[in-house]
Structure formats: structure tokens, C-alpha cells
CSV table of C-alpha atoms in Angstrom, one decimal:
chain,number,residue,atom,x,y,z
A,1,UNK,CA,0.0,0.0,0.0
A,2,UNK,CA,2.8,2.3,0.8
A,3,UNK,CA,4.3,1.9,-2.7
A,4,UNK,CA,1.0,2.5,-4.3
A,5,UNK,CA,0.5,5.9,-2.4
A,6,UNK,CA,3.9,7.0,-3.6
A,7,UNK,CA,3.0,6.4,-7.2
A,8,UNK,CA,-0.4,8.0,-6.8
A,9,UNK,CA,1.2,11.3,-5.6
A,10,UNK,CA,3.7,11.2,-8.4
A,11,UNK,CA,1.1,11.8,-11.2
A,12,UNK,CA,0.3,15.5,-10.3
A,13,UNK,CA,4.0,16.2,-10.2
A,14,UNK,CA,4.6,14.8,-13.7
A,15,UNK,CA,1.6,16.6,-15.1
A,16,UNK,CA,2.8,20.0,-13.7
A,17,UNK,CA,6.2,19.4,-15.3
A,18,UNK,CA,4.6,18.7,-18.7
A,19,UNK,CA,2.5,21.9,-18.6
A,20,UNK,CA,5.5,24.0,-17.6
A,21,UNK,CA,7.5,22.7,-20.5
A,22,UNK,CA,4.7,23.3,-23.0
A,23,UNK,CA,4.3,26.9,-21.8
A,24,UNK,CA,8.0,27.5,-22.2
A,25,UNK,CA,8.0,26.2,-25.8
A,26,UNK,CA,4.9,28.2,-26.8
A,27,UNK,CA,2.7,25.2,-27.6
A,28,UNK,CA,-0.1,26.5,-25.4
A,29,UNK,CA,-0.3,29.8,-27.3
A,30,UNK,CA,-3.3,29.4,-29.8
A,31,UNK,CA,-1.6,31.2,-32.8
A,32,UNK,CA,1.6,29.2,-32.5
A,33,UNK,CA,-0.2,25.9,-32.3
A,34,UNK,CA,-2.2,26.7,-35.4
A,35,UNK,CA,0.9,27.7,-37.3
A,36,UNK,CA,2.7,24.5,-36.4
A,37,UNK,CA,-0.3,22.4,-37.4
A,38,UNK,CA,-0.5,24.2,-40.8
A,39,UNK,CA,3.2,23.8,-41.3
A,40,UNK,CA,2.9,20.1,-40.6
A,41,UNK,CA,0.0,19.7,-43.1
A,42,UNK,CA,1.4,22.0,-46.0
A,43,UNK,CA,2.6,20.1,-49.1
A,44,UNK,CA,6.0,21.1,-50.5
A,45,UNK,CA,5.5,22.0,-54.2
A,46,UNK,CA,7.2,24.0,-57.0
A,47,UNK,CA,5.4,26.6,-59.1
A,48,UNK,CA,5.8,28.4,-62.4
A,49,UNK,CA,4.1,31.3,-64.1
A,50,UNK,CA,2.0,31.0,-67.2
A,51,UNK,CA,3.9,32.4,-70.1
A,52,UNK,CA,3.7,33.2,-73.8
A,53,UNK,CA,5.4,30.7,-76.1
A,54,UNK,CA,5.5,30.6,-79.9
A,55,UNK,CA,3.2,28.1,-81.5
A,56,UNK,CA,3.8,27.0,-85.1
A,57,UNK,CA,0.4,26.2,-86.7
A,58,UNK,CA,0.5,22.5,-87.8
A,59,UNK,CA,-1.9,19.9,-89.2
A,60,UNK,CA,-1.2,16.5,-87.6
A,61,UNK,CA,-1.9,13.4,-89.7
A,62,UNK,CA,-0.9,9.8,-89.8
A,63,UNK,CA,0.1,7.7,-92.8
A,64,UNK,CA,2.6,5.3,-94.2
A,65,UNK,CA,5.8,5.3,-96.3
A,66,UNK,CA,5.9,4.4,-100.0
A,67,UNK,CA,8.9,4.2,-102.3
A,68,UNK,CA,9.2,7.0,-104.9
A,69,UNK,CA,9.3,4.3,-107.5
A,70,UNK,CA,7.7,0.9,-106.7
A,71,UNK,CA,7.8,-1.6,-109.5
A,72,UNK,CA,5.9,-4.9,-109.2
A,73,UNK,CA,7.9,-7.6,-111.0
A,74,UNK,CA,6.1,-10.3,-113.0
A,75,UNK,CA,6.8,-12.5,-115.9
A,76,UNK,CA,5.5,-11.5,-119.3
A,77,UNK,CA,5.0,-15.2,-120.3
A,78,UNK,CA,4.0,-18.4,-118.5
A,79,UNK,CA,6.7,-20.8,-117.5
A,80,UNK,CA,8.5,-22.6,-114.8
A,81,UNK,CA,11.1,-20.7,-112.7
A,82,UNK,CA,14.5,-22.1,-113.3
A,83,UNK,CA,16.7,-19.6,-111.4
A,84,UNK,CA,16.3,-16.7,-108.9
A,85,UNK,CA,19.2,-14.4,-108.8
A,86,UNK,CA,18.3,-12.0,-106.0
A,87,UNK,CA,17.1,-11.8,-102.4
A,88,UNK,CA,15.0,-9.4,-100.4
A,89,UNK,CA,17.0,-6.2,-99.5
A,90,UNK,CA,19.5,-6.7,-102.4
A,91,UNK,CA,20.2,-3.5,-104.4
A,92,UNK,CA,19.7,-3.9,-108.2
A,93,UNK,CA,20.1,-1.7,-111.3
A,94,UNK,CA,17.7,-1.2,-114.2
A,95,UNK,CA,18.0,-4.1,-116.7
A,96,UNK,CA,19.6,-6.5,-114.2
A,97,UNK,CA,18.2,-10.1,-114.4
A,98,UNK,CA,16.1,-11.1,-111.4
A,99,UNK,CA,14.5,-14.4,-112.5
A,100,UNK,CA,15.1,-16.9,-115.3
A,101,UNK,CA,12.4,-19.2,-116.6
A,102,UNK,CA,13.0,-22.5,-118.3
A,103,UNK,CA,13.7,-21.7,-122.0
A,104,UNK,CA,14.3,-25.0,-123.8
A,105,UNK,CA,10.9,-24.8,-125.7
A,106,UNK,CA,11.5,-21.1,-126.3
A,107,UNK,CA,15.0,-21.9,-127.8
A,108,UNK,CA,13.4,-24.6,-130.0
A,109,UNK,CA,10.8,-22.0,-131.2
A,110,UNK,CA,13.6,-19.7,-132.2
A,111,UNK,CA,15.4,-22.4,-134.1
A,112,UNK,CA,12.2,-23.4,-135.9
A,113,UNK,CA,11.5,-19.8,-136.8
A,114,UNK,CA,15.1,-19.3,-138.1
A,115,UNK,CA,14.6,-22.4,-140.3
A,116,UNK,CA,11.4,-21.0,-141.7
A,117,UNK,CA,13.1,-17.7,-142.5
A,118,UNK,CA,15.8,-19.6,-144.4
A,119,UNK,CA,13.3,-21.5,-146.4
A,120,UNK,CA,11.2,-18.5,-147.2
A,121,UNK,CA,14.4,-16.6,-148.2
A,122,UNK,CA,15.5,-19.4,-150.5
A,123,UNK,CA,12.1,-19.5,-152.1
A,124,UNK,CA,12.0,-15.7,-152.5
A,125,UNK,CA,15.5,-15.7,-154.1
A,126,UNK,CA,14.5,-18.4,-156.5
A,127,UNK,CA,11.3,-16.7,-157.6
A,128,UNK,CA,13.0,-13.4,-157.8
A,129,UNK,CA,15.6,-14.9,-160.2
A,130,UNK,CA,12.8,-16.4,-162.3
A,131,UNK,CA,11.0,-13.1,-162.4
A,132,UNK,CA,14.1,-11.3,-163.8
A,133,UNK,CA,14.4,-14.0,-166.5
A,134,UNK,CA,10.7,-13.7,-167.4
A,135,UNK,CA,11.0,-10.0,-167.7
A,136,UNK,CA,13.8,-10.4,-170.2
A,137,UNK,CA,11.7,-12.9,-172.2
A,138,UNK,CA,8.7,-10.6,-172.1
A,139,UNK,CA,10.9,-7.7,-173.4
A,140,UNK,CA,11.8,-9.9,-176.4
A,141,UNK,CA,8.1,-10.8,-176.9
A,142,UNK,CA,8.9,-14.4,-176.2
A,143,UNK,CA,6.2,-14.7,-173.5
A,144,UNK,CA,2.8,-13.2,-173.0
A,145,UNK,CA,1.8,-10.6,-170.4
A,146,UNK,CA,-0.3,-13.2,-168.7
A,147,UNK,CA,2.7,-15.4,-168.1
A,148,UNK,CA,4.7,-12.4,-166.7
A,149,UNK,CA,1.8,-11.5,-164.4
A,150,UNK,CA,1.8,-15.0,-163.1
A,151,UNK,CA,5.5,-15.0,-162.1
A,152,UNK,CA,5.1,-11.5,-160.6
A,153,UNK,CA,2.3,-12.9,-158.4
A,154,UNK,CA,4.5,-15.7,-157.2
A,155,UNK,CA,7.2,-13.2,-156.4
A,156,UNK,CA,4.8,-11.2,-154.2
A,157,UNK,CA,3.7,-14.4,-152.4
A,158,UNK,CA,7.3,-15.4,-151.8
A,159,UNK,CA,8.0,-11.9,-150.4
A,160,UNK,CA,5.0,-12.1,-148.1
A,161,UNK,CA,6.0,-15.6,-146.9
A,162,UNK,CA,9.5,-14.3,-146.1
A,163,UNK,CA,8.1,-11.3,-144.2
A,164,UNK,CA,5.8,-13.6,-142.2
A,165,UNK,CA,8.7,-16.0,-141.4
A,166,UNK,CA,10.8,-13.0,-140.2
A,167,UNK,CA,8.0,-11.8,-138.0
A,168,UNK,CA,7.5,-15.2,-136.5
A,169,UNK,CA,11.2,-15.4,-135.8
A,170,UNK,CA,11.2,-12.0,-134.1
A,171,UNK,CA,8.3,-13.1,-131.9
A,172,UNK,CA,10.1,-16.3,-131.0
A,173,UNK,CA,13.2,-14.4,-130.1
A,174,UNK,CA,11.2,-11.9,-128.0
A,175,UNK,CA,9.5,-14.8,-126.2
A,176,UNK,CA,12.9,-16.3,-125.5
A,177,UNK,CA,14.1,-12.9,-124.1
A,178,UNK,CA,11.1,-12.8,-121.8
A,179,UNK,CA,12.4,-15.9,-120.1
A,180,UNK,CA,14.8,-13.5,-118.3
A,181,UNK,CA,12.8,-11.3,-115.9
A,182,UNK,CA,14.7,-8.0,-115.4
A,183,UNK,CA,14.4,-5.0,-113.1
A,184,UNK,CA,12.6,-2.1,-114.9
A,185,UNK,CA,14.1,0.4,-112.4
A,186,UNK,CA,17.0,0.6,-110.0
A,187,UNK,CA,16.3,0.1,-106.4
A,188,UNK,CA,16.1,-2.6,-103.6
A,189,UNK,CA,14.3,-6.0,-103.9
A,190,UNK,CA,11.3,-6.4,-101.6
A,191,UNK,CA,8.5,-8.9,-101.1
A,192,UNK,CA,10.1,-11.8,-103.0
A,193,UNK,CA,7.4,-14.5,-103.4
A,194,UNK,CA,9.0,-16.5,-106.3
A,195,UNK,CA,10.2,-20.0,-105.6
A,196,UNK,CA,12.4,-22.1,-107.9
A,197,UNK,CA,10.4,-24.7,-109.7
A,198,UNK,CA,7.2,-22.7,-109.4
A,199,UNK,CA,5.0,-22.5,-112.6
A,200,UNK,CA,3.9,-18.9,-112.9
A,201,UNK,CA,1.4,-17.3,-115.2
A,202,UNK,CA,2.0,-14.0,-117.0
A,203,UNK,CA,1.3,-11.0,-114.8
A,204,UNK,CA,1.5,-12.8,-111.4
A,205,UNK,CA,3.5,-10.6,-108.9
A,206,UNK,CA,6.8,-12.3,-108.1
A,207,UNK,CA,8.6,-9.5,-106.2
A,208,UNK,CA,8.9,-5.7,-106.2
A,209,UNK,CA,11.8,-3.3,-106.7
A,210,UNK,CA,11.6,-0.2,-104.5
A,211,UNK,CA,13.6,3.0,-105.1
A,212,UNK,CA,14.4,4.2,-101.6
A,213,UNK,CA,16.7,7.2,-102.3
A,214,UNK,CA,13.5,9.3,-102.2
A,215,UNK,CA,10.4,8.1,-100.4
A,216,UNK,CA,6.9,9.5,-99.9
A,217,UNK,CA,5.0,9.8,-96.6
A,218,UNK,CA,1.4,9.2,-97.8
A,219,UNK,CA,-1.4,10.8,-95.8
A,220,UNK,CA,-5.1,11.4,-96.3
A,221,UNK,CA,-6.3,15.0,-95.9
A,222,UNK,CA,-9.9,15.7,-94.9
A,223,UNK,CA,-12.0,18.1,-96.9
A,224,UNK,CA,-12.1,20.7,-94.1
A,225,UNK,CA,-8.3,20.9,-94.0
A,226,UNK,CA,-7.8,21.0,-97.8
A,227,UNK,CA,-7.9,24.8,-97.9
A,228,UNK,CA,-4.7,25.1,-95.8
A,229,UNK,CA,-2.7,22.4,-97.5
A,230,UNK,CA,-0.7,23.5,-100.5
A,231,UNK,CA,2.0,22.0,-102.7
A,232,UNK,CA,5.5,22.9,-101.5
A,233,UNK,CA,4.5,23.2,-97.8
A,234,UNK,CA,7.1,21.9,-95.3
A,235,UNK,CA,6.3,18.9,-93.1
A,236,UNK,CA,7.9,17.1,-90.2
A,237,UNK,CA,7.8,13.3,-90.1
A,238,UNK,CA,8.5,10.9,-87.2
A,239,UNK,CA,8.5,7.1,-87.0
A,240,UNK,CA,8.5,4.8,-84.0
A,241,UNK,CA,11.7,3.1,-85.2
A,242,UNK,CA,13.6,6.4,-84.6
A,243,UNK,CA,11.8,8.2,-81.8
A,244,UNK,CA,14.5,10.9,-81.4
A,245,UNK,CA,14.8,11.7,-85.2
A,246,UNK,CA,12.6,14.1,-87.1
A,247,UNK,CA,12.6,13.8,-90.9
A,248,UNK,CA,11.7,16.7,-93.1
A,249,UNK,CA,9.9,16.9,-96.4
A,250,UNK,CA,7.7,18.9,-98.7
A,251,UNK,CA,4.2,18.3,-100.1
A,252,UNK,CA,4.7,17.2,-103.7
A,253,UNK,CA,1.4,15.6,-104.8
A,254,UNK,CA,-2.2,16.4,-103.7
A,255,UNK,CA,-4.8,14.1,-105.4
A,256,UNK,CA,-7.4,16.4,-107.0
A,257,UNK,CA,-10.1,13.8,-106.5
A,258,UNK,CA,-11.2,12.4,-103.2
A,259,UNK,CA,-10.9,8.6,-102.5
A,260,UNK,CA,-14.4,7.3,-102.9
A,261,UNK,CA,-14.2,5.0,-99.9
A,262,UNK,CA,-13.4,7.7,-97.3
A,263,UNK,CA,-13.9,11.0,-99.1
A,264,UNK,CA,-10.4,12.1,-98.2
A,265,UNK,CA,-7.6,13.5,-100.5
A,266,UNK,CA,-4.5,11.3,-100.9
A,267,UNK,CA,-1.4,13.6,-100.4
A,268,UNK,CA,2.3,12.7,-100.8
A,269,UNK,CA,5.1,14.3,-99.0
A,270,UNK,CA,8.6,13.7,-100.5
A,271,UNK,CA,11.4,12.9,-98.1
A,272,UNK,CA,15.1,12.5,-98.8
A,273,UNK,CA,16.1,9.0,-97.7
A,274,UNK,CA,19.7,8.8,-98.6
A,275,UNK,CA,20.5,6.8,-95.5
A,276,UNK,CA,17.7,4.4,-96.3
A,277,UNK,CA,16.3,4.6,-92.8
A,278,UNK,CA,12.7,4.8,-94.0
A,279,UNK,CA,11.2,1.6,-95.4
A,280,UNK,CA,8.0,1.2,-97.4
A,281,UNK,CA,5.1,0.3,-95.2
A,282,UNK,CA,6.3,2.1,-92.1
A,283,UNK,CA,3.7,3.9,-90.0
A,284,UNK,CA,4.4,7.7,-89.8
A,285,UNK,CA,3.2,10.7,-87.9
A,286,UNK,CA,3.2,13.8,-90.0
A,287,UNK,CA,3.0,17.5,-89.0
A,288,UNK,CA,2.3,19.9,-91.9
A,289,UNK,CA,3.4,23.4,-91.1
A,290,UNK,CA,0.5,25.6,-92.2
A,291,UNK,CA,1.6,29.1,-91.1
A,292,UNK,CA,4.0,31.4,-89.2
A,293,UNK,CA,4.6,31.1,-85.4
A,294,UNK,CA,2.0,32.8,-83.2
A,295,UNK,CA,2.3,33.5,-79.4
A,296,UNK,CA,0.0,31.5,-77.2
A,297,UNK,CA,-0.5,31.2,-73.4
A,298,UNK,CA,1.1,28.0,-72.1
A,299,UNK,CA,2.0,26.2,-68.9
A,300,UNK,CA,4.5,23.4,-68.2
A,301,UNK,CA,3.2,19.9,-69.0
A,302,UNK,CA,3.8,18.9,-65.3
A,303,UNK,CA,1.1,21.3,-64.2
A,304,UNK,CA,-1.7,19.6,-66.1
A,305,UNK,CA,-3.8,16.8,-64.7
A,306,UNK,CA,-7.0,15.1,-65.8
A,307,UNK,CA,-10.1,14.1,-63.9
A,308,UNK,CA,-13.0,12.4,-65.6
A,309,UNK,CA,-11.8,13.5,-69.0
A,310,UNK,CA,-11.5,17.2,-67.9
A,311,UNK,CA,-8.2,19.0,-67.7
A,312,UNK,CA,-7.3,21.0,-64.6
A,313,UNK,CA,-4.3,22.8,-62.9
A,314,UNK,CA,-3.7,24.0,-59.4
A,315,UNK,CA,-3.3,27.7,-59.1
A,316,UNK,CA,-1.3,29.1,-56.2
A,317,UNK,CA,-3.5,31.5,-54.3
A,318,UNK,CA,-2.7,32.8,-50.8
A,319,UNK,CA,-0.6,29.7,-49.9
A,320,UNK,CA,-3.2,27.3,-51.1
A,321,UNK,CA,-3.7,25.1,-54.1
A,322,UNK,CA,-6.9,26.1,-55.9
A,323,UNK,CA,-8.1,23.7,-58.6
A,324,UNK,CA,-9.1,25.3,-61.8
A,325,UNK,CA,-10.5,23.8,-65.0
A,326,UNK,CA,-8.7,24.6,-68.2
A,327,UNK,CA,-9.1,24.0,-71.9
A,328,UNK,CA,-5.9,22.7,-73.4
A,329,UNK,CA,-4.5,23.0,-77.0
A,330,UNK,CA,-1.4,21.7,-78.6
A,331,UNK,CA,1.7,20.4,-76.9
A,332,UNK,CA,4.7,22.7,-77.6
A,333,UNK,CA,7.9,21.1,-76.4
A,334,UNK,CA,7.7,20.9,-72.6
A,335,UNK,CA,4.6,23.2,-72.5
A,336,UNK,CA,0.9,22.8,-73.1
A,337,UNK,CA,-1.2,25.5,-74.8
A,338,UNK,CA,-4.0,26.9,-72.6
A,339,UNK,CA,-7.0,28.1,-74.6
A,340,UNK,CA,-9.0,29.2,-71.6
A,341,UNK,CA,-9.1,29.1,-67.8
A,342,UNK,CA,-5.9,31.0,-67.0
A,343,UNK,CA,-4.5,34.5,-67.4
A,344,UNK,CA,-1.0,35.7,-67.9
A,345,UNK,CA,1.5,35.6,-65.0
A,346,UNK,CA,-0.7,33.4,-62.8
A,347,UNK,CA,1.3,30.9,-60.7
A,348,UNK,CA,0.5,27.2,-61.3
A,349,UNK,CA,1.8,24.3,-59.2
A,350,UNK,CA,4.1,22.0,-61.2
A,351,UNK,CA,5.0,19.2,-58.7
A,352,UNK,CA,3.1,16.8,-56.4
A,353,UNK,CA,-0.2,17.7,-58.1
A,354,UNK,CA,-1.4,14.1,-57.7
A,355,UNK,CA,-1.1,14.5,-53.9
A,356,UNK,CA,-3.1,17.7,-53.7
A,357,UNK,CA,-6.8,18.5,-53.2
A,358,UNK,CA,-8.6,21.7,-53.9
A,359,UNK,CA,-7.8,24.2,-51.1
A,360,UNK,CA,-4.9,22.3,-49.6
A,361,UNK,CA,-2.1,24.5,-48.0
A,362,UNK,CA,1.2,24.3,-49.9
A,363,UNK,CA,4.7,25.5,-49.3
A,364,UNK,CA,6.5,26.6,-52.4
A,365,UNK,CA,10.1,25.6,-52.7
A,366,UNK,CA,12.8,26.1,-55.3
A,367,UNK,CA,12.2,24.1,-58.6
């Protein structure tokens, strides 16, 4: 019991000591206590002023890459593929052999045609000799005009037979030449579908040859934008394969008629591709520069956040974060265009925006 009494009397002594210490530190003063609570709750943030930045008017589109010259390679005659001389990605020059078809029958056709020409030529020479002799006899009145006319007709028939034989030989030689499928343009082989031993029909695509020194970014322009798109306008092109590289080009072709399927106007932007970085079929993002730079109000991208599809910023007002709805425009480097909702030189919070609520106290530090 004695120990219990000692502990009981110790409680008031400890409480008095705590109150004295609190009074000395100022915790019991109402203003100081409120300030320390606010300091504890304030979120540390950075802020930046709205500012004017130059915006280059651009029309953003998507499309794909096409070679400046894309030649679909096919055989002009039917036949079996005997040899393939190229692979995908191999550079070729105009006139270079790409595929050879079996040509035994074609060679026999040439030989037969050549023999026919020799026979027709021999017959023509023989009839021509007879005709000269008959002319001499007719001059001496040794034969009648009717006989001379008969030999003259034979000469004309022999001449026609010779011409026909020569034409048939020329056709056979041309057919034989068609056994070698050649490149119509210089470029790079792509989409090779031909297989040795395959029997192909005339006109069936076997591969293509793409000229990649110059390529086109092909986009579709809507009717509402057609008034601002002109030949010769500059464009910036990006591809996912080279995210840090911007290619430049100029509008070269605008189709004067809309594509029936989508009522859009096919437009080609020519790009120098001397390094062969761009490949046909690549997906591209295109920005067509449609005017001169104009100043617009903007804030850093870090200041923008989205809730339920609506864009907001936190404006710094009297040490508090005040949420404000804004209408955004284009992204300009590290900034976002503000179309409405903010005025010039207003302070917006640029850090910890995901930790704030409307009206929260904030403490602005150095960025």
C-alpha cells in the first residue's frame, strides 16, 4: 500500500512538469499551435508562371511510307522458274536479271523460226531470179503478159512468206528474251514471293523493286483541311523506329479527287532518304506546317492533370492550391497551350499535383 501511495502522488507532479515545458515552448499559445499544425500539413511544391510561347500552326496526320518508285515484278510469259538471282533487300540496277524461266521450248521455237526464214528466203530468191528471166523474155516478146503476171504474183507471195517468217522469228526471239525477268528500275528488292520450280502465269507478282533514295509519306487529308494544305509546304515526319529523329519533307502531290471509300484526299510528302532509314510500309506521324509562329499562353506539362476527362491545374492563391478547369490545346515542347481558364503571369503548381486536393495548403520551394 505504501508503494501505491507514492506512485499516486507522483502523477500530479509529472503533469505539472509537462504543462510547464509546454508553456515555455509556446505550444499553449493558440496562434503558434495553429501555425505548427498548418506547417505540418502543408505540401511542398514547385510553381511556375503562365507564359507566352511561340506556336507553329501545324496539321497533324498519320500515314505510311511508300517508295518513290515501286515496280511490281512479274513474268510476261507463263513458265517454270529455273533460277532466282536476288534476295530481299538486295540492291539492283535497271536491266539486271532477277529471275530466269526454263527456256528449252523457247529456244526450239527460235530455231524453228530461223529455219522457216531460211526456207522463205531461198524460195524468194528463186522466184526473184525467175521473175528477172521472165522480164527479159517478155521484153523480147517471147512470152505473153499473162505469163509475166503469173510469175510476178509468185514473187509477191514469196515476199509475203519471207516477211511472215521473219515476223514469226522475231516473236520467238522476243519470247525467249522474256524468259529473263529483269528489273525495270534501279532500287532494292522487296516482297520476294517467287520459288524455284514454281510454274507462274504471266502477270502474277513475283517481287517488287523499291527506289528508296527518295520516299513518300502518304497521308489522307480531310476536306475541311484541304484549304490550308498546299504543294510545297514543309512537313515534319516521325516514326516509332527512330523516336529521337525528325525527318523533313515537302508536299509534292495532292490528289485532286477524293478517294471514294473515305472522301479524303491522298497527299504525298517527298522525303530525302539517302540513309535508307525509312522503309515502305512504315507507319508515320506527319505534321504539316501551315503558317507562321504565333504567341499563345502556355504552362509546363507537369502542371496539367486530368479528372473524368476534364483537364485541370492547381493555381497558387494565398498559400493554397486552388483547382481550376482549363481548356488545353497543342503540346509545344515541354509546354501545353492553354486556350481558356488561366491568365498571364498566374502561378501554377508543377509538382506533387497528384497529392493535392482543392484548397490544400502548400509550401512553395525552389524548382
